[in-house]
Coordinates of C-alpha atoms in Angstrom, one line a residue:
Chain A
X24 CA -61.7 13.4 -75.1
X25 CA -57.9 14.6 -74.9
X26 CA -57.0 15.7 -71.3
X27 CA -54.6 18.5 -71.5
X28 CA -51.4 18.2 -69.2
X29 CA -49.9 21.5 -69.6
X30 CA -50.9 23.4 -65.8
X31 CA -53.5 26.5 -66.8
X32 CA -51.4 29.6 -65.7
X33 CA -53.0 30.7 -62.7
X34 CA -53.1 35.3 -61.8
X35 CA -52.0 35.1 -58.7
X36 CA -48.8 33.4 -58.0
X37 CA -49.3 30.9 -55.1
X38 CA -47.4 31.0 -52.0
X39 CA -45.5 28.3 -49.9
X40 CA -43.2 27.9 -47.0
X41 CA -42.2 25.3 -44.8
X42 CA -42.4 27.5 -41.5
X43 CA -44.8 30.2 -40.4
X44 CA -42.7 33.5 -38.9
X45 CA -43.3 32.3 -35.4
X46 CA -41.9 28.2 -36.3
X47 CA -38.8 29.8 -37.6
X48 CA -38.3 32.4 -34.3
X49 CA -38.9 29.2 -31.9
X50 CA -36.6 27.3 -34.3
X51 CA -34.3 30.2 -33.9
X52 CA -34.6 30.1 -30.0
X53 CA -33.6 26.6 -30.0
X54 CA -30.8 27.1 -31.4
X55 CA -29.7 29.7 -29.2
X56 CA -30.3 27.8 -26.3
X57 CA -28.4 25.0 -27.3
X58 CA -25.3 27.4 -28.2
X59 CA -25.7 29.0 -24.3
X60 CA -26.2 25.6 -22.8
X61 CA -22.8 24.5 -24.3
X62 CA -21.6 27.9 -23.1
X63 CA -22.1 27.4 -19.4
X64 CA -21.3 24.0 -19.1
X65 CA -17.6 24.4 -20.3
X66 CA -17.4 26.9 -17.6
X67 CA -19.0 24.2 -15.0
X68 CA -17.0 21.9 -15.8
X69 CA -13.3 23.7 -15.2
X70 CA -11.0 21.9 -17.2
X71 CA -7.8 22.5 -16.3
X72 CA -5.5 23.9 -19.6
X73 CA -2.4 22.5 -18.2
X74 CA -3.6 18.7 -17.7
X75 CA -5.9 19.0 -20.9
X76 CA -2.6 19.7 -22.6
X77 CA 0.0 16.7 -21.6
X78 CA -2.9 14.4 -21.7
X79 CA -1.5 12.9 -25.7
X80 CA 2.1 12.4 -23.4
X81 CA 0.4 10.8 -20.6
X82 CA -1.2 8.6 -22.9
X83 CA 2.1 7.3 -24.7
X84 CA 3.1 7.1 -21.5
X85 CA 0.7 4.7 -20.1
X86 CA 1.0 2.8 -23.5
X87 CA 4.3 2.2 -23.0
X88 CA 4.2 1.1 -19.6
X89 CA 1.5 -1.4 -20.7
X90 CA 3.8 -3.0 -23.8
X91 CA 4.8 -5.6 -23.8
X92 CA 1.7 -7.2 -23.1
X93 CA 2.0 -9.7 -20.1
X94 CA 0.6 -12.7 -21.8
X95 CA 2.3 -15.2 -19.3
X96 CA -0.6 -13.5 -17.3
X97 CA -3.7 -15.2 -18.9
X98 CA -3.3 -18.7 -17.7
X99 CA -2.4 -17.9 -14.4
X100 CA -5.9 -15.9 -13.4
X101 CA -7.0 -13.8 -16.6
X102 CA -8.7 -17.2 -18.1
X103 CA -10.5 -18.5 -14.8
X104 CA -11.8 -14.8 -14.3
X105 CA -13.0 -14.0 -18.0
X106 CA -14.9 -17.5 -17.7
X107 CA -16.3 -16.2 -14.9
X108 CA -17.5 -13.2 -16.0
X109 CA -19.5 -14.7 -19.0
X110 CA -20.9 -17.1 -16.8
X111 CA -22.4 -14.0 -14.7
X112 CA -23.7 -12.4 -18.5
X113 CA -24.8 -15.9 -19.3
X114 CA -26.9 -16.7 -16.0
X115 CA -27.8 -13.4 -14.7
X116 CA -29.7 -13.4 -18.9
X117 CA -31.6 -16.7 -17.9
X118 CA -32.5 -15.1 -14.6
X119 CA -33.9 -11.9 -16.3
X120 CA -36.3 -13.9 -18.1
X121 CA -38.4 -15.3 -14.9
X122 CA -38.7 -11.8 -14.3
X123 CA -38.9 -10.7 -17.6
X124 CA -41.2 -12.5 -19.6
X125 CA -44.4 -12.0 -17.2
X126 CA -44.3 -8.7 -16.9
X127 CA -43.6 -7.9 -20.6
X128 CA -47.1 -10.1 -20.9
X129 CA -48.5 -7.9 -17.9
X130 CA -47.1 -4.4 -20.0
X131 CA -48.6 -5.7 -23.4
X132 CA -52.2 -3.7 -23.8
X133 CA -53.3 -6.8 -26.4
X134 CA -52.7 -9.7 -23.6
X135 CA -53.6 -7.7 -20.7
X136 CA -57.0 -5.0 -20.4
X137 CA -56.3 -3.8 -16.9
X138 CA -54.5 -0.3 -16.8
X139 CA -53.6 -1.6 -13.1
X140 CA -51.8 -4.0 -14.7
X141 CA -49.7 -2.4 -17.3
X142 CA -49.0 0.5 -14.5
X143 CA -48.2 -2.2 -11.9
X144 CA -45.5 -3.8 -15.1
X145 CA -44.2 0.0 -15.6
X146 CA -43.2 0.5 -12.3
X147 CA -40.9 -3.0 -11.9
X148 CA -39.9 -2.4 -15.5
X149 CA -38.5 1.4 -15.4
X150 CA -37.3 0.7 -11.6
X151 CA -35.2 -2.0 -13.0
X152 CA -33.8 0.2 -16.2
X153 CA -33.4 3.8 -13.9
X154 CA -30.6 1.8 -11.7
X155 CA -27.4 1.4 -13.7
X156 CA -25.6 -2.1 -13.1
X157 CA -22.8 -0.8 -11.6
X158 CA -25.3 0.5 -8.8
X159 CA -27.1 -2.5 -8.6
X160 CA -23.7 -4.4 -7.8
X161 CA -23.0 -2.2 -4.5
X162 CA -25.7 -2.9 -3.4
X163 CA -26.3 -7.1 -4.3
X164 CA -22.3 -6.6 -2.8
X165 CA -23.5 -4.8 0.3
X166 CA -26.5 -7.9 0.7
X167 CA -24.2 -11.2 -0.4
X168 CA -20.8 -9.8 0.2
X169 CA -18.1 -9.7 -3.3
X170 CA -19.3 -12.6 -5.1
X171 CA -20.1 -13.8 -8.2
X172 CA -24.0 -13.9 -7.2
X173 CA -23.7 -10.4 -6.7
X174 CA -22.9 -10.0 -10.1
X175 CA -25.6 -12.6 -11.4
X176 CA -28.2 -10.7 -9.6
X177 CA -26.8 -7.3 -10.8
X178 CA -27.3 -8.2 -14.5
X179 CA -30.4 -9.8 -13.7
X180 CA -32.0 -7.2 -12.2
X181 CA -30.6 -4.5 -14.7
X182 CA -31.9 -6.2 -17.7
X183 CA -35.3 -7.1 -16.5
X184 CA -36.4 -3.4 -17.7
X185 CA -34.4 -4.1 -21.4
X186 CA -35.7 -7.3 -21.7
X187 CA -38.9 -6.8 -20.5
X188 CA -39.9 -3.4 -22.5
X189 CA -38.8 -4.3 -25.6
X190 CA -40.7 -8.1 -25.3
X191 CA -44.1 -6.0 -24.6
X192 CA -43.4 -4.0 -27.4
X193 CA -43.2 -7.0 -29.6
X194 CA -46.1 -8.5 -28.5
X195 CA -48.0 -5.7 -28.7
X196 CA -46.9 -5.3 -32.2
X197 CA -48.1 -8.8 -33.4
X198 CA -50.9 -9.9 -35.9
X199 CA -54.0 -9.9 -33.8
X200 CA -56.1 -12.1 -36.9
X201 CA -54.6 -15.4 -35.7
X202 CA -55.7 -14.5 -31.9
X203 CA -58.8 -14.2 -33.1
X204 CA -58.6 -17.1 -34.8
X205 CA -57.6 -19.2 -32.6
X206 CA -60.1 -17.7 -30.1
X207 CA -62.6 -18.5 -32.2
X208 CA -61.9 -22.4 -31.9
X209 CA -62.2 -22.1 -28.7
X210 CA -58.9 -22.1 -27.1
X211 CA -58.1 -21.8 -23.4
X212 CA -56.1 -18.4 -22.8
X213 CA -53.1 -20.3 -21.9
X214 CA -53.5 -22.1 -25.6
X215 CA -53.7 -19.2 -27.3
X216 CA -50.8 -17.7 -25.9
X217 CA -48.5 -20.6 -26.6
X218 CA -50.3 -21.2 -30.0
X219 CA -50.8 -17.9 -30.9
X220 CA -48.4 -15.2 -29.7
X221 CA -45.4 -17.2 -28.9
X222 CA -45.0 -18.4 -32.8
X223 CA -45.2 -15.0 -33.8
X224 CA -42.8 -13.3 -31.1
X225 CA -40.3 -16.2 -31.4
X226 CA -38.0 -14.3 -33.5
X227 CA -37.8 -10.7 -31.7
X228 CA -37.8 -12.8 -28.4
X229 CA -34.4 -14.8 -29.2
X230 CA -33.3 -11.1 -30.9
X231 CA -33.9 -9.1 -27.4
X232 CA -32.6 -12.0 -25.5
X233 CA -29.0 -12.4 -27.4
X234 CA -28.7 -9.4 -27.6
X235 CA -29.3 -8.2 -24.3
X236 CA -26.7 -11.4 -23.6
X237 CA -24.2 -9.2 -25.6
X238 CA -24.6 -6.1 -23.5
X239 CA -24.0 -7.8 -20.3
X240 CA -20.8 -9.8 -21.3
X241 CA -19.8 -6.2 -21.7
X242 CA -21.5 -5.0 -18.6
X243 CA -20.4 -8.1 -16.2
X244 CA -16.7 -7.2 -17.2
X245 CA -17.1 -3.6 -15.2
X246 CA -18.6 -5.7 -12.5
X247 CA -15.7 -6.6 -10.7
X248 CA -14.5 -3.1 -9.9
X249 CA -16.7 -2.9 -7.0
X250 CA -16.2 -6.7 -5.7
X251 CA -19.1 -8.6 -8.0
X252 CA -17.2 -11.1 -9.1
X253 CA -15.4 -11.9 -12.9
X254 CA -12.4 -10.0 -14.6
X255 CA -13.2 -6.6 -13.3
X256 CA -11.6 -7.8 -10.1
X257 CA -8.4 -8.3 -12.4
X258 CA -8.7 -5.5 -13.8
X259 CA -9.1 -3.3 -10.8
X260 CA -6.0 -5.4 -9.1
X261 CA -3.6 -4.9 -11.9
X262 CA -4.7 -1.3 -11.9
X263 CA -3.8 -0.6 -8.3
X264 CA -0.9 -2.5 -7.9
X265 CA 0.2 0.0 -11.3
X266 CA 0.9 -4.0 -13.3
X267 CA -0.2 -2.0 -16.5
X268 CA 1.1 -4.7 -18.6
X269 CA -1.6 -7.0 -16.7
X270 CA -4.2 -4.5 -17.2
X271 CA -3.2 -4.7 -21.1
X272 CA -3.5 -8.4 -20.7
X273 CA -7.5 -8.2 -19.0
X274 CA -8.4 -5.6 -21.8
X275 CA -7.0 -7.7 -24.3
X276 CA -9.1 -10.6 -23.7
X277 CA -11.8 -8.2 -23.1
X278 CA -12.0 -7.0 -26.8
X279 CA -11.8 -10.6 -28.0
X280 CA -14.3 -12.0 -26.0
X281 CA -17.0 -9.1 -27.1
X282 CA -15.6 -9.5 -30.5
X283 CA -16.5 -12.9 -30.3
X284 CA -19.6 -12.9 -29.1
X285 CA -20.6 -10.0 -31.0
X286 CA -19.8 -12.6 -34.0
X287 CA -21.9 -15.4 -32.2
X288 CA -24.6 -13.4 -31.6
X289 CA -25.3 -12.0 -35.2
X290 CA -25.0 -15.4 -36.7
X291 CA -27.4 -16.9 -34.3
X292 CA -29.6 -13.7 -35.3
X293 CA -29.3 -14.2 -39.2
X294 CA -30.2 -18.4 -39.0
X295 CA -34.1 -17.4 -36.7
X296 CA -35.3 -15.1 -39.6
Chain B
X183 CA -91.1 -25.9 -37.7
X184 CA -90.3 -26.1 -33.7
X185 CA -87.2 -24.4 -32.4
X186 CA -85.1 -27.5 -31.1
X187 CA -84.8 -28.4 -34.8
X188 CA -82.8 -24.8 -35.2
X189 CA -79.2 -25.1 -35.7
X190 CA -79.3 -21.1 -34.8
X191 CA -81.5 -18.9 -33.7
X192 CA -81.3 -15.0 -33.2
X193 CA -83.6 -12.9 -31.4
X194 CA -83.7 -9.1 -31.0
X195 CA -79.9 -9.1 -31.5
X196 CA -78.4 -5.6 -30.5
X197 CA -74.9 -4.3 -30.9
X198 CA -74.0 -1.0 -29.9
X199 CA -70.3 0.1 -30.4
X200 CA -70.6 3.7 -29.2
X201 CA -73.6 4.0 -26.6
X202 CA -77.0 5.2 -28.5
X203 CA -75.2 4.5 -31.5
X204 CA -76.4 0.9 -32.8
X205 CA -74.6 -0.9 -35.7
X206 CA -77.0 -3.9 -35.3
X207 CA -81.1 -2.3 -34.8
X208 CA -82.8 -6.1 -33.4
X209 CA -81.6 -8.9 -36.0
X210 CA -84.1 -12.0 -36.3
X211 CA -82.6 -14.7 -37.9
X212 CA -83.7 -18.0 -37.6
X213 CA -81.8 -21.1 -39.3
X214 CA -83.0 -24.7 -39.5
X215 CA -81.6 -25.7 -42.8
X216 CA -78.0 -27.1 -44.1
X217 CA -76.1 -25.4 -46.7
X218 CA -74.7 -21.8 -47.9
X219 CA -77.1 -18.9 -46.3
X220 CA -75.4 -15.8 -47.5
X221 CA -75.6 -12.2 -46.0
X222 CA -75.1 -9.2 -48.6
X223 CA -74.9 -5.6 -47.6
X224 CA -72.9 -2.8 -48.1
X225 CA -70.1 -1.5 -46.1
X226 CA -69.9 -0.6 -42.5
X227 CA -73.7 -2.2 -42.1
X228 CA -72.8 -4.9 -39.4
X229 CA -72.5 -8.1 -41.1
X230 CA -68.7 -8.3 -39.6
X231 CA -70.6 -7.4 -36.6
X232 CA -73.5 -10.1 -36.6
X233 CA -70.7 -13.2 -37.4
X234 CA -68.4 -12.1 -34.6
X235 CA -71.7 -12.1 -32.1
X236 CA -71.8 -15.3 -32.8
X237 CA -69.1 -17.0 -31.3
X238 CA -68.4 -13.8 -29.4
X239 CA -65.5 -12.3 -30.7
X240 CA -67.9 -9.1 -30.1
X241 CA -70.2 -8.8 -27.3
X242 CA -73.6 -8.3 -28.2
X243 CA -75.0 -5.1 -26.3
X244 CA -78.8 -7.0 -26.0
X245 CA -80.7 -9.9 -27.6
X246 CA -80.7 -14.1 -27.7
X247 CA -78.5 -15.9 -30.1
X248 CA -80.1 -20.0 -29.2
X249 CA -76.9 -22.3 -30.4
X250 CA -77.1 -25.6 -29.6
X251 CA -80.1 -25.2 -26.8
X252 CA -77.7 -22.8 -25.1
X253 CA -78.2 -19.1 -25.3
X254 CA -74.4 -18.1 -26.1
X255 CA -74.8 -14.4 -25.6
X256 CA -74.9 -15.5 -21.5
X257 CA -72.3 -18.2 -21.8
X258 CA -69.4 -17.2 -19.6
X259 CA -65.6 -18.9 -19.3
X260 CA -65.2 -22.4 -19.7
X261 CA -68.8 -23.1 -21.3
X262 CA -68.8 -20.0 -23.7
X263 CA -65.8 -22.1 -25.0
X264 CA -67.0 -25.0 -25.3
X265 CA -69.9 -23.2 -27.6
X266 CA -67.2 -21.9 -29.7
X267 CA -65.8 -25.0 -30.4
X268 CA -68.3 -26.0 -32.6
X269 CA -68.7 -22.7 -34.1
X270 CA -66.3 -23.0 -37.4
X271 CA -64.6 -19.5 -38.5
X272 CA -63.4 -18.5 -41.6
X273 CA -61.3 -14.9 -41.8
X274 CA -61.4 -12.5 -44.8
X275 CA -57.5 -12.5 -44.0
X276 CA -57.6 -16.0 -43.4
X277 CA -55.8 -15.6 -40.2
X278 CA -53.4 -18.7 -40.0
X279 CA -50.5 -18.3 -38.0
X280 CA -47.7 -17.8 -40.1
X281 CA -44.9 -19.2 -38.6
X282 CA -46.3 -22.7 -38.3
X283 CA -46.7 -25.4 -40.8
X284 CA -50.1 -26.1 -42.6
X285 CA -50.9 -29.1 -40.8
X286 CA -50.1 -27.5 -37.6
X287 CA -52.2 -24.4 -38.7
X288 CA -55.3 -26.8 -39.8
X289 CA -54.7 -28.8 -35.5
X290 CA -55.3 -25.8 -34.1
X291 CA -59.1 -26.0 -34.5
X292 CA -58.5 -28.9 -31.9
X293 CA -57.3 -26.2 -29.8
X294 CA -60.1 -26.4 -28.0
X295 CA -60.6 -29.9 -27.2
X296 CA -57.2 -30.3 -25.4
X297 CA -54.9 -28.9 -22.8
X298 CA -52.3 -26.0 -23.2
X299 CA -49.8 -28.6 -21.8
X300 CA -50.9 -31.1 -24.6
X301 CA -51.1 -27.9 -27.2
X302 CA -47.5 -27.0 -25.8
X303 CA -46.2 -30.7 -26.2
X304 CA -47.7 -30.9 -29.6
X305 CA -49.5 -33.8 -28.2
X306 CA -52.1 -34.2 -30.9
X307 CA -54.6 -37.6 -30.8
X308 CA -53.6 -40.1 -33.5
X309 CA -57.6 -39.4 -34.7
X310 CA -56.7 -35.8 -35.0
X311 CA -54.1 -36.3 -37.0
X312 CA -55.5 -38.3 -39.6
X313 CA -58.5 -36.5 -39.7
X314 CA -56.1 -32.9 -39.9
X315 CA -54.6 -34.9 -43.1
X316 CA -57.8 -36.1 -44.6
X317 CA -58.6 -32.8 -44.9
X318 CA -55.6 -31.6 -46.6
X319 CA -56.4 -34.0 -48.7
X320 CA -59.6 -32.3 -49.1
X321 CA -58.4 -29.0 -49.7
X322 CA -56.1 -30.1 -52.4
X323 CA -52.8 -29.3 -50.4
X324 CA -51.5 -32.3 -49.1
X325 CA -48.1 -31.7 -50.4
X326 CA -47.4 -28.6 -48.5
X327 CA -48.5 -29.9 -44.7
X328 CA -44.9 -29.5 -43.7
X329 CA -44.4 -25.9 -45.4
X330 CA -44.6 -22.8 -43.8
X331 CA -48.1 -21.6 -43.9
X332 CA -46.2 -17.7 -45.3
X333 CA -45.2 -19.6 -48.4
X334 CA -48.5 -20.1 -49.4
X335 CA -51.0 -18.2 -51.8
X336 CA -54.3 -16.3 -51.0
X337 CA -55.9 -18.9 -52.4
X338 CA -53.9 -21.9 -50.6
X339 CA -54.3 -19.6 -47.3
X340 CA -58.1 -19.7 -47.4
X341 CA -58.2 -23.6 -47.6
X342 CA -56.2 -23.9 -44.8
X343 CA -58.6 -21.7 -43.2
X344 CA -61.5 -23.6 -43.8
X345 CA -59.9 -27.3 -43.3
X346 CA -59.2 -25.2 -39.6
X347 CA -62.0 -24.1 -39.5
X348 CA -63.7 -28.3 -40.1
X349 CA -61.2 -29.6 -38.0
X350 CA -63.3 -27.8 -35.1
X351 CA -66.4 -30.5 -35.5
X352 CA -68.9 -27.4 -36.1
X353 CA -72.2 -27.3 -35.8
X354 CA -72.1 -24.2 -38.0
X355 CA -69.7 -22.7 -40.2
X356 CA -69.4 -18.5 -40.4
X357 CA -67.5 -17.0 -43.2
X358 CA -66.5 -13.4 -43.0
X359 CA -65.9 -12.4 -46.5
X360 CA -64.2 -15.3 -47.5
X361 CA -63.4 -14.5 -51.0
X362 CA -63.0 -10.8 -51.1
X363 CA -59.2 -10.7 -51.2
X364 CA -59.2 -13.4 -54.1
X365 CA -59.3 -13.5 -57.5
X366 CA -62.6 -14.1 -59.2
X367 CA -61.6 -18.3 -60.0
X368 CA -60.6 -18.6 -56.8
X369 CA -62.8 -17.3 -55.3
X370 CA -65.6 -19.5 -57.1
X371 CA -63.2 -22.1 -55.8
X372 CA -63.5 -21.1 -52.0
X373 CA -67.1 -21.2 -52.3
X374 CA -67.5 -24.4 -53.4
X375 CA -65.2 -26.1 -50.6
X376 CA -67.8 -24.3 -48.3
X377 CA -70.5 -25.7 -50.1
X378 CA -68.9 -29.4 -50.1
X379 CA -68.2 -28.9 -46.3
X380 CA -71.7 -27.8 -45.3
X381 CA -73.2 -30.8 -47.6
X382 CA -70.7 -33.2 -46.5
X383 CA -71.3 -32.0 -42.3
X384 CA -75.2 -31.5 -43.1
X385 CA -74.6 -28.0 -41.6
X386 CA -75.7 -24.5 -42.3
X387 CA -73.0 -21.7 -43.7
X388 CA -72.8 -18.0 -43.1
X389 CA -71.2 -16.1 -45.5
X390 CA -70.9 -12.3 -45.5
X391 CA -70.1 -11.8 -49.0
X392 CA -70.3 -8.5 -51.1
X393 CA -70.4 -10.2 -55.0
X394 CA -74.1 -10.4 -55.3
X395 CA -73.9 -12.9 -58.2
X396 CA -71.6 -15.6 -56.8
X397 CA -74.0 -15.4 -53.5
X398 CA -77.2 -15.7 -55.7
X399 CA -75.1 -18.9 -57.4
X400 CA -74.1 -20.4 -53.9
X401 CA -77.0 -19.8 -51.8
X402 CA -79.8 -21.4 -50.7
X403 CA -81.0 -18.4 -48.9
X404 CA -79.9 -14.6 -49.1
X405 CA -79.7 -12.0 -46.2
X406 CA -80.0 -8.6 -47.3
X407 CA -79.0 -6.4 -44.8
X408 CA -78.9 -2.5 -44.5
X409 CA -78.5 -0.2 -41.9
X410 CA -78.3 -2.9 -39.1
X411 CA -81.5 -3.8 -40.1
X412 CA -82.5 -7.3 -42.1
X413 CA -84.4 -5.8 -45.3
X414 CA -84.5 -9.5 -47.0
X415 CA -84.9 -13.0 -46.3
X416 CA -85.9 -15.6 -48.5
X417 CA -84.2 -17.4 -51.6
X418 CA -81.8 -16.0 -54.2
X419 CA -84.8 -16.2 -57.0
X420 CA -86.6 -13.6 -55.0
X421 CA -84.1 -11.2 -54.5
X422 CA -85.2 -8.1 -57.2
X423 CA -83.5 -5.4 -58.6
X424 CA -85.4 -3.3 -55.9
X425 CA -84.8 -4.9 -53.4
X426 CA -81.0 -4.8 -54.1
X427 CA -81.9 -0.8 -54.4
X428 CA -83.2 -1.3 -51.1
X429 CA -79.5 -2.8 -49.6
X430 CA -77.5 -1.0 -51.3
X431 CA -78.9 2.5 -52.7
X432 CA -78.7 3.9 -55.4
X433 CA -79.2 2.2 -58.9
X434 CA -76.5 3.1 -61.5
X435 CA -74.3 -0.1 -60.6
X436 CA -77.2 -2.6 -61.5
X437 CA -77.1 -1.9 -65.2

């Protein structure tokens, strides 16, 4: 039998559209409300016409004042300091994970049944993430005085929530046949988790983990504005003494070092797949 | 035949997902003899349901499953493990972990013989070992014990399963469609490493299967099932055209 592909003309024409009338007046309302919102917060925020204006002079002006740069300045405290300030990214990381790892195994629905649980994990986890870094600082610089442990305990506490979030959402995204698997030999809990989730979370772990490392490199370089330790506290000297060519110096090795490790990280990222 | 002599015995076995709402209507299944017993049935009728009460991957709403003189549907913790243990599994998906090697795939069913420190340390007994490579050997797949257990095949996957599942020492073997996601020679294949396993341990083998014919030429015994119910039990010369009407309805597919 021949099947016949040309489409039997139909009477009535059928119709089609994306939106019914009352989609496309809420789209429409959106849309307004976005346009009125822009509206009223130019007029919140006063910008002044006159300062708005000379801000491309003041700019070659500070330029200026910051060439040439004062690289005489690195040995004598940039180096120590931008040491410093990826030890605090590279310890205050490790610290996160104490804190870290159990609660993204608390937050994961597939290791842990109790809601108690996963609401008990939320709480620590979106208390950590709600508090910026610079926040945490004032106040681990308000406990310990300016130190580097105050930064440490900043970035530790800061990333708990990033680490810790993202890691539950990994586990809870694994292959669940193995588990069952490996239940089904009759492994101990702890066993399965070592034997069974770990492998399979191994790669996203060591993702979430450098990369989180990468962020706070960046982060731990702000630190030392308010006292916690690394080359913020350059930065923020060379600032207020007006050494602009300093401050060129600090933000100089600032790029290279994220640079770098921006380089490091994805290269360690490409070899776990 | 007495009832110490069973290797398993089910009684009144219930499973209700959704309450008042039974997948599994009282199954009666008792099993004294070695070799492939395999449970047809269409679709959706609980024979994924009646393996995993077994060992307990699901828990059985009511009834007496008699496992080594031990009634695993009470067995709690550390003993309900231990029951496991010798309960071999074998996945339709084969379940290995991916990221490990074969070898390591195939130690796991020791899993439950050792600590999670030793697991962690990777602390496998010499004995283990060899026996975890004898039966590579077995399986045919010696050569790829250090591979990745991804770079396998379906087929390759589902021996790796099984030797797992061996490795365990088991009292009983449950397959849960073992070959449906093979091709038809491999799946002739699969069935006859089960077979050679269950000869070689002198132990019984459940295998949910859906091909009628390649259970009929495996079995010693068939398991019709429908509707949560057992509708035939006996050997694969006595299974009829109407009683397969019986399992699976209808009658157009038999010709």
């Amino acid at each position: 039998m021949k099947i016949s592909t040309a489409t039997p003309l139909t009477a009535i024409d059928r119709h089609w559209q994306r939106f019914t009338l009352s989609q496309k007046l809420s789209r429409y309302a959106v849309y307004l409300v976005l346009v009125l919102a822009l509206v009223l917060s130019i007029q919140t925020v006063e910008v002044i016409p006159e300062f708005f204006y000379d801000a491309p002079e003041q700019m070659a002006d500070m330029f200026t004042r910051m060439w040439p740069i004062d690289f005489a300045y690195y040995p004598v405290s940039v180096h120590d300091a931008m040491l410093e300030t990826l030890n605090i990214a590279t310890l205050g990381t490790l610290l996160t994970l104490i804190f870290a790892i159990p609660l993204a195994l608390m937050n994961a629905s597939n290791v842990v049944a109790s809601p108690w649980c996963h609401w008990i994990a939320r709480f620590f986890l979106v208390s950590s993430r709600s508090v910026n870094s610079l926040v945490w600082a004032l106040l681990f610089v308000a406990i310990f005085g300016p130190s580097v442990i105050a930064g440490v305990l900043a970035i530790a506490f800061r990333s708990v929530g990033f680490v810790g979030k993202l890691l539950g959402e990994a586990i809870e995204e694994i292959n669940m046949g193995p588990i069952e698997a490996l239940t089904a030999t009759g492994a101990s809990w702890a066993a399965i988790l070592l034997k069974g989730y770990w492998p399979q979370i191994l790669p996203a772990f060591f993702s979430i983990v450098l990369f989180r490392w990468d962020i706070n490199v960046r982060e731990s370089a702000v630190l030392g504005l308010v006292g916690a330790g690394g080359i913020g506290v350059v930065l923020s000297d060379s600032m207020n003494l007006f050494e602009w060519q300093r401050v060129a110096m600090a933000l100089l090795a600032i790029f290279v070092v994220v640079i770098l490790a921006e380089i490091l990280v994805v290269n360690i990222r490409k070899r776990l797949l | 035949m007495s009832s110490a002599q069973a290797f398993l015995e089910i009684k009144g076995l219930q499973k209700e997902y959704v309450s008042g709402n039974p997948i599994l209507k009282g199954i009666d299944i008792t099993i004294t003899e070695p070799g492939i017993i395999a449970i047809i049935g269409p679709s959706g009728t609980g024979k994924s349901t009646l393996l995993r009460c077994i060992n307990r991957l699901i828990e059985p709403t009511a009834g007496q499953i008699i496992f080594e003189q031990a009634d695993l549907c009470d067995a709690r913790g550390g003993e309900l493990r231990k029951l496991r243990r010798h309960v071999g599994m074998v996945f339709q998906e084969y379940n290995l972990v991916e990221r490990l090697s074969v070898i390591e795939n195939v130690l796991t069913g020791r899993l439950g013989y050792m600590s999670a420190w030793r697991a962690w340390r990777r602390n496998f007994s010499q004995q283990d070992i060899n026996t975890a490579f004898e039966l590579l050997d077995a399986v045919g797949l010696s050569e790829h014990a250090t591979q990745r257990a991804d770079s396998l095949s379906g087929g390759q996957r589902q021996r790796v399963g099984i030797a797992r599942a061996v490795m365990q020492d088991p009292r009983i073997l449950l397959a849960d469609e073992p070959t449906s996601s093979l091709d038809p020679k491999t799946a002739v294949e699969i069935m006859e490493l089960l077979e050679r396993f269950a000869q070689e341990k002198n132990i019984p083998a459940l295998v949910n299967i859906h091909d009628v014919n390649l259970a009929r030429r495996f079995a010693k015994r068939m398991i019709g099932m429908a509707g949560g119910k057992v509708v035939y039990d006996g050997s694969p010369e006595g299974i009829s055209d109407e009683h397969l009407k019986l399992i699976y309805g209808g009658e157009s597919w038999l010709a």
